[in-house]
Short mmCIF file of C-alpha atoms in Angstrom, two decimals:
data_model
loop_
_atom_site.label_atom_id
_atom_site.label_comp_id
_atom_site.label_asym_id
_atom_site.label_seq_id
_atom_site.Cartn_x
_atom_site.Cartn_y
_atom_site.Cartn_z
CA MET A 1 -86.72 -144.28 -87.52
CA VAL A 2 -84.96 -147.47 -86.53
CA ILE A 3 -85.42 -146.78 -82.82
CA GLY A 4 -89.12 -146.09 -83.33
CA ALA A 5 -89.46 -149.33 -85.26
CA LEU A 6 -87.88 -151.15 -82.33
CA LEU A 7 -90.62 -150.01 -79.94
CA VAL A 8 -93.36 -150.80 -82.44
CA LEU A 9 -91.92 -154.26 -82.95
CA PHE A 10 -91.63 -154.77 -79.21
CA LEU A 11 -95.30 -153.84 -78.69
CA VAL A 12 -96.60 -155.84 -81.64
CA LEU A 13 -94.57 -159.03 -81.31
CA PRO A 14 -96.18 -160.47 -78.13
CA VAL A 15 -99.63 -159.78 -79.58
CA ALA A 16 -98.65 -161.55 -82.80
CA ALA A 17 -97.28 -164.49 -80.77
CA LEU A 18 -100.57 -164.77 -78.86
CA LEU A 19 -102.59 -164.78 -82.06
CA LEU A 20 -100.27 -167.26 -83.78
CA ARG A 21 -100.48 -169.76 -80.93
CA GLY A 22 -104.10 -169.06 -79.98
CA LEU A 23 -105.70 -169.20 -83.42
CA GLY A 24 -104.57 -172.74 -84.20
CA ALA A 25 -106.63 -175.73 -85.20
CA GLN A 26 -107.96 -176.16 -81.67
CA PHE A 27 -109.40 -172.61 -81.62
CA LEU A 28 -113.03 -173.35 -82.37
CA PRO A 29 -113.48 -176.53 -80.29
CA THR A 30 -111.76 -174.89 -77.30
CA LEU A 31 -113.73 -171.68 -77.76
CA LEU A 32 -116.98 -173.61 -77.58
CA GLY A 33 -115.90 -175.56 -74.48
CA PRO A 34 -117.50 -174.73 -71.12
CA VAL A 35 -114.31 -173.29 -69.59
CA VAL A 36 -113.97 -170.58 -72.25
CA LEU A 37 -117.69 -169.90 -72.73
CA ASP A 38 -118.28 -169.55 -68.98
CA ALA A 39 -115.37 -167.14 -68.63
CA LEU A 40 -116.52 -165.06 -71.61
CA ARG A 41 -120.06 -164.91 -70.25
CA ILE A 42 -118.94 -163.86 -66.76
CA SER A 43 -116.56 -161.21 -68.11
CA LEU A 44 -119.12 -159.80 -70.53
CA LEU A 45 -121.83 -159.67 -67.87
CA THR A 46 -119.72 -158.17 -65.09
CA THR A 47 -117.93 -155.58 -67.24
CA SER A 48 -121.30 -154.48 -68.69
CA CYS A 49 -122.65 -153.92 -65.18
CA THR A 50 -119.47 -152.08 -64.24
CA MET A 51 -119.73 -149.79 -67.29
CA LEU A 52 -123.39 -149.01 -66.59
CA LEU A 53 -122.72 -148.21 -62.93
CA THR A 54 -119.69 -146.13 -63.89
CA VAL A 55 -121.65 -143.94 -66.31
CA VAL A 56 -124.71 -143.56 -64.10
CA LEU A 57 -122.84 -142.89 -60.87
CA GLY A 58 -119.62 -141.42 -62.24
CA THR A 59 -120.95 -138.78 -64.63
CA PRO A 60 -122.63 -136.59 -61.97
CA VAL A 61 -119.56 -136.84 -59.73
CA ALA A 62 -117.22 -135.84 -62.57
CA TRP A 63 -119.53 -132.98 -63.51
CA LEU A 64 -119.72 -131.67 -59.94
CA LEU A 65 -115.94 -131.85 -59.62
CA ALA A 66 -115.48 -129.97 -62.89
CA ARG A 67 -118.04 -127.23 -62.22
CA TYR A 68 -118.07 -126.50 -58.49
CA ASP A 69 -115.59 -125.56 -55.82
CA PHE A 70 -116.13 -126.68 -52.27
CA PRO A 71 -113.96 -127.15 -49.19
CA GLY A 72 -112.05 -130.42 -49.23
CA LYS A 73 -112.32 -130.75 -52.99
CA THR A 74 -108.61 -131.39 -53.50
CA VAL A 75 -108.63 -134.13 -50.88
CA LEU A 76 -111.72 -135.73 -52.40
CA ASP A 77 -110.16 -135.50 -55.87
CA THR A 78 -107.03 -137.27 -54.63
CA LEU A 79 -109.02 -139.93 -52.78
CA LEU A 80 -111.00 -140.71 -55.93
CA ASP A 81 -107.75 -141.11 -57.88
CA LEU A 82 -106.24 -143.38 -55.26
CA PRO A 83 -107.52 -146.71 -56.66
CA ILE A 84 -105.52 -146.02 -59.85
CA VAL A 85 -102.30 -146.01 -57.85
CA LEU A 86 -103.20 -148.74 -55.35
CA PRO A 87 -102.01 -152.24 -56.25
CA PRO A 88 -105.12 -154.30 -57.12
CA VAL A 89 -104.36 -156.78 -54.34
CA VAL A 90 -104.49 -153.96 -51.82
CA ALA A 91 -107.82 -152.91 -53.33
CA GLY A 92 -109.03 -156.49 -52.82
CA VAL A 93 -108.00 -156.51 -49.18
CA GLY A 94 -109.71 -153.15 -48.71
CA LEU A 95 -112.93 -154.44 -50.25
CA LEU A 96 -112.83 -157.51 -48.01
CA LEU A 97 -112.23 -155.40 -44.92
CA ALA A 98 -115.12 -153.13 -45.88
CA PHE A 99 -117.72 -155.44 -47.39
CA GLY A 100 -116.50 -158.91 -46.35
CA ARG A 101 -118.31 -160.91 -43.72
CA SER A 102 -116.13 -159.73 -40.88
CA GLY A 103 -115.63 -156.32 -42.48
CA LEU A 104 -116.89 -152.86 -41.52
CA LEU A 105 -120.23 -153.20 -43.30
CA GLY A 106 -120.13 -156.98 -43.24
CA ALA A 107 -122.19 -157.61 -40.11
CA PRO A 108 -125.11 -155.30 -41.01
CA LEU A 109 -125.10 -156.61 -44.59
CA GLU A 110 -125.12 -160.17 -43.29
CA LEU A 111 -128.08 -159.34 -41.04
CA ALA A 112 -129.90 -157.99 -44.06
CA GLY A 113 -129.25 -161.32 -45.72
CA ILE A 114 -126.80 -159.85 -48.22
CA SER A 115 -123.52 -161.65 -48.65
CA VAL A 116 -121.38 -160.06 -51.33
CA ALA A 117 -118.00 -161.81 -51.12
CA PHE A 118 -117.56 -164.67 -53.60
CA SER A 119 -120.54 -163.54 -55.69
CA PRO A 120 -120.71 -162.05 -59.21
CA ALA A 121 -121.64 -158.80 -57.45
CA ALA A 122 -118.23 -158.92 -55.78
CA VAL A 123 -116.61 -159.17 -59.22
CA VAL A 124 -118.48 -156.03 -60.31
CA MET A 125 -117.51 -154.22 -57.11
CA ALA A 126 -113.84 -155.13 -57.58
CA GLN A 127 -113.97 -153.89 -61.18
CA LEU A 128 -115.84 -150.72 -60.25
CA PHE A 129 -113.35 -149.91 -57.51
CA VAL A 130 -110.23 -150.23 -59.64
CA ALA A 131 -111.67 -149.01 -62.96
CA ALA A 132 -114.23 -146.23 -62.30
CA PRO A 133 -111.53 -143.66 -61.37
CA PHE A 134 -110.30 -143.79 -64.96
CA TYR A 135 -113.73 -142.60 -66.13
CA LEU A 136 -113.93 -139.98 -63.38
CA ARG A 137 -110.58 -138.51 -64.42
CA THR A 138 -111.25 -138.30 -68.15
CA ALA A 139 -114.89 -137.24 -67.74
CA LYS A 140 -113.83 -134.43 -65.40
CA ALA A 141 -111.21 -133.27 -67.91
CA GLY A 142 -113.89 -133.43 -70.61
CA PHE A 143 -116.36 -131.28 -68.66
CA MET A 144 -113.61 -128.80 -67.83
CA ALA A 145 -112.75 -128.52 -71.52
CA VAL A 146 -116.29 -127.35 -72.28
CA ASP A 147 -116.38 -123.56 -72.32
CA PRO A 148 -118.77 -122.36 -69.56
CA ASP A 149 -119.65 -119.37 -71.77
CA VAL A 150 -121.38 -121.70 -74.21
CA GLU A 151 -123.43 -123.18 -71.38
CA ASP A 152 -124.25 -119.70 -70.06
CA ALA A 153 -125.38 -118.63 -73.49
CA ALA A 154 -127.77 -121.54 -73.70
CA ARG A 155 -129.02 -120.77 -70.20
CA THR A 156 -129.76 -117.12 -71.05
CA ASP A 157 -131.73 -118.43 -73.99
CA GLY A 158 -133.97 -120.13 -71.46
CA ALA A 159 -132.64 -123.69 -71.36
CA ASP A 160 -132.90 -125.40 -67.97
CA ARG A 161 -129.95 -127.07 -66.33
CA TRP A 162 -130.73 -130.57 -67.62
CA THR A 163 -131.27 -129.33 -71.18
CA VAL A 164 -127.94 -127.52 -71.08
CA PHE A 165 -126.23 -130.67 -69.88
CA ARG A 166 -128.03 -132.92 -72.34
CA TYR A 167 -127.59 -130.80 -75.48
CA ILE A 168 -124.45 -128.73 -74.79
CA THR A 169 -122.16 -130.20 -72.15
CA TRP A 170 -122.62 -133.92 -72.84
CA PRO A 171 -122.10 -133.73 -76.64
CA LEU A 172 -119.08 -131.45 -76.30
CA ALA A 173 -117.46 -133.69 -73.69
CA PHE A 174 -118.53 -136.87 -75.46
CA THR A 175 -115.15 -137.96 -76.87
CA PHE A 176 -113.62 -137.61 -73.42
CA LEU A 177 -116.42 -139.62 -71.82
CA LEU A 178 -116.05 -142.32 -74.44
CA GLU A 179 -112.30 -142.46 -73.95
CA GLY A 180 -112.79 -142.72 -70.20
CA LEU A 181 -115.32 -145.46 -70.63
CA VAL A 182 -112.97 -147.47 -72.85
CA LEU A 183 -110.18 -147.13 -70.29
CA THR A 184 -112.59 -148.24 -67.59
CA TRP A 185 -113.75 -151.21 -69.60
CA ALA A 186 -110.19 -152.28 -70.40
CA ARG A 187 -109.15 -152.02 -66.78
CA ALA A 188 -112.27 -153.93 -65.65
CA LEU A 189 -111.72 -156.67 -68.22
CA GLY A 190 -108.14 -157.19 -67.09
CA GLU A 191 -108.87 -157.02 -63.36
CA PHE A 192 -107.21 -159.87 -61.47
CA GLY A 193 -105.84 -159.14 -57.99
CA ALA A 194 -108.87 -157.53 -56.39
CA THR A 195 -111.22 -160.03 -58.00
CA ILE A 196 -109.44 -163.16 -56.82
CA LEU A 197 -109.22 -161.80 -53.28
CA PHE A 198 -112.72 -160.42 -52.95
CA ALA A 199 -114.76 -162.57 -55.34
CA GLY A 200 -112.72 -165.76 -55.47
CA SER A 201 -112.47 -167.90 -58.56
CA LEU A 202 -115.27 -170.31 -59.43
CA GLN A 203 -116.06 -171.40 -62.97
CA GLY A 204 -119.45 -170.17 -64.18
CA LYS A 205 -119.86 -167.80 -61.23
CA THR A 206 -116.92 -165.54 -60.54
CA ARG A 207 -114.18 -166.82 -62.86
CA THR A 208 -113.63 -164.03 -65.42
CA ILE A 209 -111.47 -164.33 -68.55
CA THR A 210 -108.40 -163.14 -66.67
CA LEU A 211 -108.88 -165.60 -63.80
CA ALA A 212 -109.65 -168.39 -66.27
CA ILE A 213 -106.44 -167.70 -68.18
CA TYR A 214 -104.46 -167.85 -64.95
CA SER A 215 -106.11 -171.04 -63.80
CA ALA A 216 -105.86 -172.70 -67.23
CA LEU A 217 -102.18 -171.82 -67.55
CA GLU A 218 -101.55 -174.17 -64.66
CA SER A 219 -103.02 -177.29 -66.16
CA ASP A 220 -104.16 -177.14 -69.77
CA LEU A 221 -102.51 -174.52 -71.96
CA ALA A 222 -105.07 -174.72 -74.80
CA PRO A 223 -107.95 -172.77 -73.18
CA ALA A 224 -105.48 -170.20 -71.85
CA LEU A 225 -104.10 -169.55 -75.34
CA VAL A 226 -107.55 -169.40 -76.92
CA LEU A 227 -108.82 -167.01 -74.24
CA SER A 228 -105.74 -164.84 -74.67
CA ALA A 229 -106.29 -164.69 -78.43
CA VAL A 230 -109.97 -163.86 -77.88
CA MET A 231 -108.95 -161.10 -75.49
CA VAL A 232 -106.64 -159.60 -78.13
CA LEU A 233 -109.34 -159.75 -80.82
CA VAL A 234 -112.09 -158.31 -78.63
CA ALA A 235 -109.87 -155.53 -77.30
CA PHE A 236 -108.73 -154.61 -80.80
CA SER A 237 -112.28 -154.52 -82.17
CA VAL A 238 -113.57 -152.40 -79.31
CA LEU A 239 -110.72 -149.91 -79.63
CA ALA A 240 -111.16 -149.71 -83.40
CA VAL A 241 -114.92 -149.22 -83.20
CA VAL A 242 -114.67 -146.61 -80.46
CA ARG A 243 -111.99 -144.75 -82.36
CA ARG A 244 -114.16 -144.60 -85.48
CA TRP A 245 -117.21 -143.59 -83.48
CA GLY A 246 -115.28 -140.96 -81.56
CA SER A 247 -113.75 -139.36 -84.65
CA ALA A 248 -117.09 -139.44 -86.49
CA HIS A 249 -118.61 -137.65 -83.51
CA THR A 250 -115.97 -134.93 -83.42
CA ALA A 251 -116.20 -134.44 -87.14
CA ARG A 252 -119.88 -133.64 -86.90
CA MET B 1 -78.90 -154.70 -38.12
CA LYS B 2 -80.58 -156.08 -41.22
CA ILE B 3 -78.35 -153.95 -43.45
CA THR B 4 -75.17 -155.14 -41.72
CA LEU B 5 -76.39 -158.68 -42.21
CA LEU B 6 -77.11 -157.99 -45.85
CA VAL B 7 -73.75 -156.36 -46.43
CA SER B 8 -71.86 -159.14 -44.68
CA THR B 9 -73.78 -161.74 -46.68
CA LEU B 10 -72.93 -159.88 -49.87
CA LEU B 11 -69.27 -159.64 -48.90
CA LEU B 12 -69.30 -163.27 -47.95
CA SER B 13 -70.79 -164.31 -51.27
CA LEU B 14 -68.26 -162.17 -53.16
CA GLY B 15 -65.34 -163.23 -51.03
CA SER B 16 -65.56 -166.98 -50.91
CA ALA B 17 -65.26 -168.67 -54.26
CA GLY B 18 -67.59 -171.53 -53.26
CA ALA B 19 -70.54 -169.29 -52.33
CA ALA B 20 -73.42 -169.44 -54.76
CA ASN B 21 -76.76 -167.75 -55.34
CA LEU B 22 -79.33 -170.47 -55.18
CA THR B 23 -82.89 -170.28 -56.47
CA VAL B 24 -85.37 -172.70 -54.97
CA PHE B 25 -88.89 -173.17 -56.35
CA ALA B 26 -91.11 -174.60 -53.61
CA ALA B 27 -94.77 -175.43 -53.02
CA ALA B 28 -96.74 -172.70 -51.23
CA SER B 29 -97.31 -174.96 -48.21
CA LEU B 30 -93.53 -174.91 -47.60
CA THR B 31 -93.39 -171.10 -47.25
CA ASP B 32 -92.59 -170.86 -43.53
CA ALA B 33 -90.55 -174.04 -43.16
CA PHE B 34 -88.32 -173.40 -46.18
CA ALA B 35 -87.73 -169.78 -45.18
CA ASP B 36 -86.36 -171.21 -41.91
CA ILE B 37 -84.36 -173.89 -43.69
CA GLY B 38 -82.94 -171.28 -46.06
CA LYS B 39 -81.66 -169.18 -43.16
CA ALA B 40 -80.03 -172.20 -41.49
CA PHE B 41 -78.56 -173.41 -44.77
CA ASP B 42 -77.17 -170.00 -45.73
CA ALA B 43 -75.64 -169.53 -42.29
CA LYS B 44 -73.96 -172.89 -42.54
CA THR B 45 -72.69 -172.78 -46.11
CA GLY B 46 -72.33 -169.10 -47.00
CA HIS B 47 -74.63 -169.55 -49.99
CA THR B 48 -77.48 -167.15 -50.63
CA THR B 49 -80.77 -168.92 -51.13
CA LEU B 50 -83.77 -167.23 -52.72
CA PHE B 51 -87.21 -168.83 -52.77
CA GLN B 52 -90.17 -168.63 -55.03
CA PHE B 53 -93.31 -170.01 -53.39
CA ALA B 54 -96.47 -170.73 -55.39
CA GLY B 55 -98.81 -173.57 -56.22
CA SER B 56 -96.66 -176.51 -57.42
CA GLN B 57 -98.56 -176.50 -60.72
CA ALA B 58 -97.71 -172.82 -61.30
CA LEU B 59 -94.02 -173.49 -60.60
CA ARG B 60 -94.07 -176.45 -62.95
CA THR B 61 -95.52 -174.26 -65.74
CA GLN B 62 -92.82 -171.68 -65.13
CA LEU B 63 -90.05 -174.28 -65.20
CA THR B 64 -91.44 -175.81 -68.40
CA ASN B 65 -91.44 -172.36 -69.97
CA GLY B 66 -87.84 -171.55 -69.24
CA ALA B 67 -87.73 -170.21 -65.68
CA ARG B 68 -84.27 -170.74 -64.17
CA ALA B 69 -84.03 -172.47 -60.81
CA ASP B 70 -81.64 -174.80 -59.01
CA VAL B 71 -84.02 -176.82 -56.84
CA TYR B 72 -87.70 -177.73 -57.14
CA ALA B 73 -89.78 -179.00 -54.22
CA SER B 74 -93.32 -180.01 -55.18
CA ALA B 75 -96.32 -180.96 -53.08
CA ASN B 76 -97.03 -184.02 -55.22
CA SER B 77 -95.39 -186.22 -57.81
CA ALA B 78 -98.04 -185.35 -60.41
CA GLN B 79 -96.41 -181.90 -60.75
CA PHE B 80 -92.88 -183.30 -60.35
CA ASP B 81 -92.54 -186.51 -62.39
CA PRO B 82 -93.39 -184.93 -65.78
CA LEU B 83 -90.40 -182.62 -65.33
CA VAL B 84 -88.16 -185.61 -64.62
CA LYS B 85 -89.53 -187.37 -67.68
CA SER B 86 -88.89 -184.35 -69.91
CA GLY B 87 -85.30 -184.18 -68.67
CA LEU B 88 -85.56 -180.83 -66.88
CA LEU B 89 -85.17 -182.36 -63.43
CA GLY B 90 -82.80 -184.98 -62.15
CA SER B 91 -84.42 -187.81 -60.24
CA GLY B 92 -86.27 -186.72 -57.12
CA GLN B 93 -86.81 -188.16 -53.69
CA PRO B 94 -89.57 -187.78 -51.12
CA PHE B 95 -88.50 -185.50 -48.28
CA LEU B 96 -91.65 -185.19 -46.20
CA SER B 97 -95.28 -186.18 -46.02
CA ASN B 98 -98.29 -184.12 -45.06
CA ARG B 99 -101.92 -184.66 -44.09
CA LEU B 100 -105.11 -182.78 -44.83
CA ALA B 101 -106.93 -180.65 -42.29
CA VAL B 102 -110.41 -179.13 -42.36
CA ILE B 103 -110.34 -175.68 -40.79
CA ALA B 104 -113.02 -173.16 -39.83
CA PRO B 105 -112.86 -169.62 -38.40
CA ARG B 106 -112.82 -169.65 -34.61
CA ASN B 107 -115.50 -166.96 -34.31
CA ASN B 108 -117.97 -168.75 -36.60
CA ASP B 109 -119.54 -172.02 -35.56
CA ARG B 110 -121.46 -172.81 -38.71
CA VAL B 111 -119.21 -175.81 -39.33
CA GLN B 112 -118.58 -178.01 -36.28
CA THR B 113 -118.36 -181.49 -37.74
CA LEU B 114 -117.69 -183.11 -41.07
CA THR B 115 -121.45 -183.49 -41.65
CA ASP B 116 -121.88 -179.70 -41.57
CA LEU B 117 -119.74 -179.39 -44.71
CA SER B 118 -122.61 -180.75 -46.80
CA LYS B 119 -125.31 -178.55 -45.27
CA PRO B 120 -126.88 -176.11 -47.73
CA GLY B 121 -125.72 -172.51 -47.41
CA VAL B 122 -122.32 -173.26 -45.96
CA LYS B 123 -119.48 -171.46 -47.75
CA LEU B 124 -116.46 -173.62 -48.51
CA VAL B 125 -113.16 -172.70 -50.15
CA ILE B 126 -110.84 -175.29 -51.64
CA ALA B 127 -107.87 -175.31 -53.99
CA ASP B 128 -108.22 -175.63 -57.75
CA ARG B 129 -108.12 -179.16 -59.18
CA ALA B 130 -104.62 -178.58 -60.64
CA VAL B 131 -103.16 -177.57 -57.26
CA PRO B 132 -101.84 -180.64 -55.36
CA VAL B 133 -103.94 -179.93 -52.26
CA GLY B 134 -106.98 -179.51 -54.50
CA ASP B 135 -106.33 -182.95 -55.94
CA TYR B 136 -105.93 -184.47 -52.45
CA THR B 137 -109.16 -182.74 -51.38
CA ARG B 138 -111.09 -184.42 -54.18
CA ARG B 139 -109.56 -187.79 -53.25
CA MET B 140 -110.70 -187.23 -49.68
CA LEU B 141 -114.22 -186.56 -50.95
CA SER B 142 -114.36 -189.76 -52.95
CA ALA B 143 -113.04 -191.70 -49.94
CA ILE B 144 -115.88 -190.25 -47.84
CA ASP B 145 -118.42 -191.06 -50.57
CA LYS B 146 -117.13 -194.61 -50.87
CA SER B 147 -117.44 -195.23 -47.14
CA GLY B 148 -121.08 -194.11 -47.24
CA ALA B 149 -120.73 -192.86 -43.66
CA TYR B 150 -122.01 -189.39 -44.56
CA GLY B 151 -124.59 -190.33 -47.17
CA LYS B 152 -124.22 -191.27 -50.79
CA ASN B 153 -123.81 -187.80 -52.25
CA PHE B 154 -121.62 -186.09 -49.66
CA SER B 155 -119.13 -184.85 -52.24
CA GLY B 156 -121.88 -183.52 -54.51
CA GLN B 157 -123.33 -181.41 -51.72
CA PHE B 158 -119.87 -180.42 -50.53
CA LEU B 159 -118.86 -179.21 -54.00
CA LYS B 160 -122.14 -177.31 -54.34
CA ASN B 161 -121.09 -175.31 -51.26
CA VAL B 162 -117.71 -174.38 -52.73
CA VAL B 163 -117.60 -170.64 -53.43
CA SER B 164 -114.03 -170.40 -54.68
CA GLU B 165 -111.27 -172.61 -56.09
CA GLU B 166 -108.00 -170.91 -55.20
CA PRO B 167 -104.61 -171.04 -56.98
CA ASN B 168 -102.63 -172.21 -53.95
CA VAL B 169 -103.11 -173.55 -50.44
CA ARG B 170 -102.08 -170.37 -48.63
CA GLN B 171 -104.84 -168.46 -50.42
CA VAL B 172 -107.30 -171.11 -49.22
CA ALA B 173 -106.15 -170.70 -45.62
CA LEU B 174 -106.31 -166.90 -45.95
CA LYS B 175 -110.03 -166.97 -46.80
CA VAL B 176 -110.74 -168.77 -43.51
CA GLN B 177 -108.35 -166.54 -41.58
CA LEU B 178 -110.24 -163.48 -42.85
CA GLY B 179 -113.49 -165.12 -41.77
CA GLU B 180 -114.89 -165.08 -45.30
CA ALA B 181 -115.30 -168.85 -45.66
CA ASP B 182 -117.11 -171.13 -43.20
CA ALA B 183 -114.55 -173.88 -43.73
CA ALA B 184 -111.69 -174.92 -46.00
CA VAL B 185 -109.44 -177.87 -46.71
CA VAL B 186 -105.70 -177.26 -46.28
CA TYR B 187 -102.69 -179.28 -45.10
CA SER B 188 -102.32 -179.86 -41.37
CA SER B 189 -98.96 -178.05 -41.64
CA ASP B 190 -100.79 -174.92 -42.83
CA VAL B 191 -102.21 -174.49 -39.35
CA THR B 192 -99.12 -172.47 -38.46
CA PRO B 193 -98.60 -170.54 -35.21
CA ALA B 194 -99.73 -167.45 -37.10
CA LEU B 195 -102.97 -169.09 -38.23
CA ARG B 196 -103.78 -171.15 -35.13
CA PRO B 197 -105.35 -168.40 -32.98
CA GLY B 198 -107.91 -167.66 -35.67
CA VAL B 199 -109.06 -171.13 -36.67
CA ARG B 200 -110.55 -174.35 -35.37
CA VAL B 201 -109.44 -177.69 -36.79
CA ILE B 202 -112.31 -180.08 -37.51
CA THR B 203 -111.57 -183.72 -36.92
CA LEU B 204 -111.04 -185.66 -40.11
CA PRO B 205 -111.08 -189.45 -39.54
CA THR B 206 -107.79 -191.03 -40.61
CA ARG B 207 -109.45 -193.32 -43.11
CA PHE B 208 -110.58 -190.31 -45.15
CA ASN B 209 -107.36 -188.37 -44.83
CA GLN B 210 -104.87 -188.38 -47.69
CA SER B 211 -101.16 -188.73 -47.26
CA ALA B 212 -99.34 -186.18 -49.41
CA SER B 213 -95.79 -187.04 -50.36
CA TYR B 214 -93.49 -184.16 -51.37
CA PRO B 215 -90.59 -184.83 -53.77
CA ILE B 216 -87.49 -182.63 -54.09
CA GLY B 217 -84.78 -182.60 -56.78
CA THR B 218 -82.22 -180.44 -58.58
CA LEU B 219 -82.70 -178.94 -62.03
CA ARG B 220 -80.49 -180.35 -64.79
CA ASN B 221 -79.50 -176.86 -65.90
CA ALA B 222 -78.91 -175.55 -62.38
CA ALA B 223 -76.47 -172.64 -62.33
CA SER B 224 -74.66 -174.15 -59.35
CA PRO B 225 -75.31 -177.89 -59.27
CA GLU B 226 -73.14 -178.53 -56.21
CA ALA B 227 -74.86 -175.91 -54.09
CA ALA B 228 -78.22 -177.22 -55.32
CA GLN B 229 -77.34 -180.75 -54.25
CA ALA B 230 -76.05 -179.41 -50.92
CA PHE B 231 -79.45 -177.77 -50.34
CA VAL B 232 -81.28 -181.02 -51.09
CA ASN B 233 -78.93 -182.89 -48.75
CA PHE B 234 -79.54 -180.30 -46.04
CA VAL B 235 -83.31 -180.70 -46.36
CA LEU B 236 -82.91 -184.47 -46.00
CA SER B 237 -80.43 -184.15 -43.11
CA GLY B 238 -81.37 -184.39 -39.45
CA GLU B 239 -81.17 -180.61 -39.10
CA GLY B 240 -83.44 -179.96 -42.07
CA GLN B 241 -85.92 -182.63 -41.00
CA ALA B 242 -86.06 -181.13 -37.50
CA ILE B 243 -87.07 -177.76 -38.95
CA LEU B 244 -89.74 -179.41 -41.11
CA LYS B 245 -91.05 -181.28 -38.08
CA LYS B 246 -91.22 -178.01 -36.15
CA TRP B 247 -93.51 -176.63 -38.86
CA GLY B 248 -95.88 -179.59 -38.62
CA PHE B 249 -94.66 -181.82 -41.45
CA LEU B 250 -94.28 -185.58 -41.14
CA LYS B 251 -91.39 -187.87 -42.06
CA PRO B 252 -91.18 -188.98 -45.71
CA ARG B 253 -92.84 -192.28 -46.43
#
């Protein structure tokens, strides 16, 4: 009992400290200042793009990995998990070496007039690289948890492949997908190392909440504390809502 | 070889009563020079010196919030004097000065002269306003504006070209080294032997350049005040100054 309470206290105390310091009298004026608003806007925009890309591109990959066997699958599986283990800074260097101006794809991209480094697109790419594997993992586990017999039954009743996926597989795997998406979002929101290397840090363009907190910590503590408190509140609300939604879905 | 060295250093620090473990917080621009100075100092005194390099403003925040260190070397007095005033640091003294340098990747000729920095579409990287070199960069811009030699709104156009404001000067230099930025503003001492093959230095007229003065001092709550003072003395000594000169720094003003 006592030992358990210790861990709970340890996990709760820093959060409480952030809220106590962040939600002071200067909360509202700082929140409405350009530094905080810009950072919130950039983070909201980029993580939304990252989530959308993750679902659209990640779901088919996870499904294929869960349903089919092919040569080299284990290697591919491991490669797709790699960004979870890689330090974010290494991910940033990798992205630069691949998509940067002097990188592998840099010259052709440059010729096509596309320059990704230091752009909001680079922020999304950094987030997608480090966060999408979390969705892939959980979504794959979700699809594997769906009994193929149920799908087969639907198929013998005449449902085509898309209908089976849409009305059988997707709903049954839904809680997993949701969980994966939350993990992805959380990881994307907190991304720092890859972003600062590949996208740089410029207010109103590439400076996300995390980068803004880091930069504010070095001069004016107030925006850093407010942003930290906002991060706690937003994260808590999202987790709470998703949890409710998820359990309501399973209950049905 | 390294392990023998490590073991002998450990034995040395255990054996001799006067040997101390010293923690030095130093501006990112001092990374190479202070690593050298640390080796020379340790060899001479038997102390073990550990460094933490970062933007001076980041180090100041850490010190204000309870980080333990023995010596602090900052790239400007704006990040140093407040610590003296609050009683964390003893008085400091300037130990070197530095100049700004505009650098560009060698394999990219988009920026050849100072004028090119204000051309639309050029990608520039500078340090954040809170970083000493970022502050000096902005002073340089207002000096150029004031002279009128490059048009009235040089700094406006320059700042419009900035694609990233980095947390320390070494990150700024890295973006040019990787070829991702067309030009950047760093210290002349940042054009180290490792960086030189990859970059061109663009001439910056003296009247626009800013002289950066670096202060050094010991922390009031230093774990080993004598060793800390010995380190400061070594930096100010002929031997220490020679190492700093080797790494491109100038004499203190």
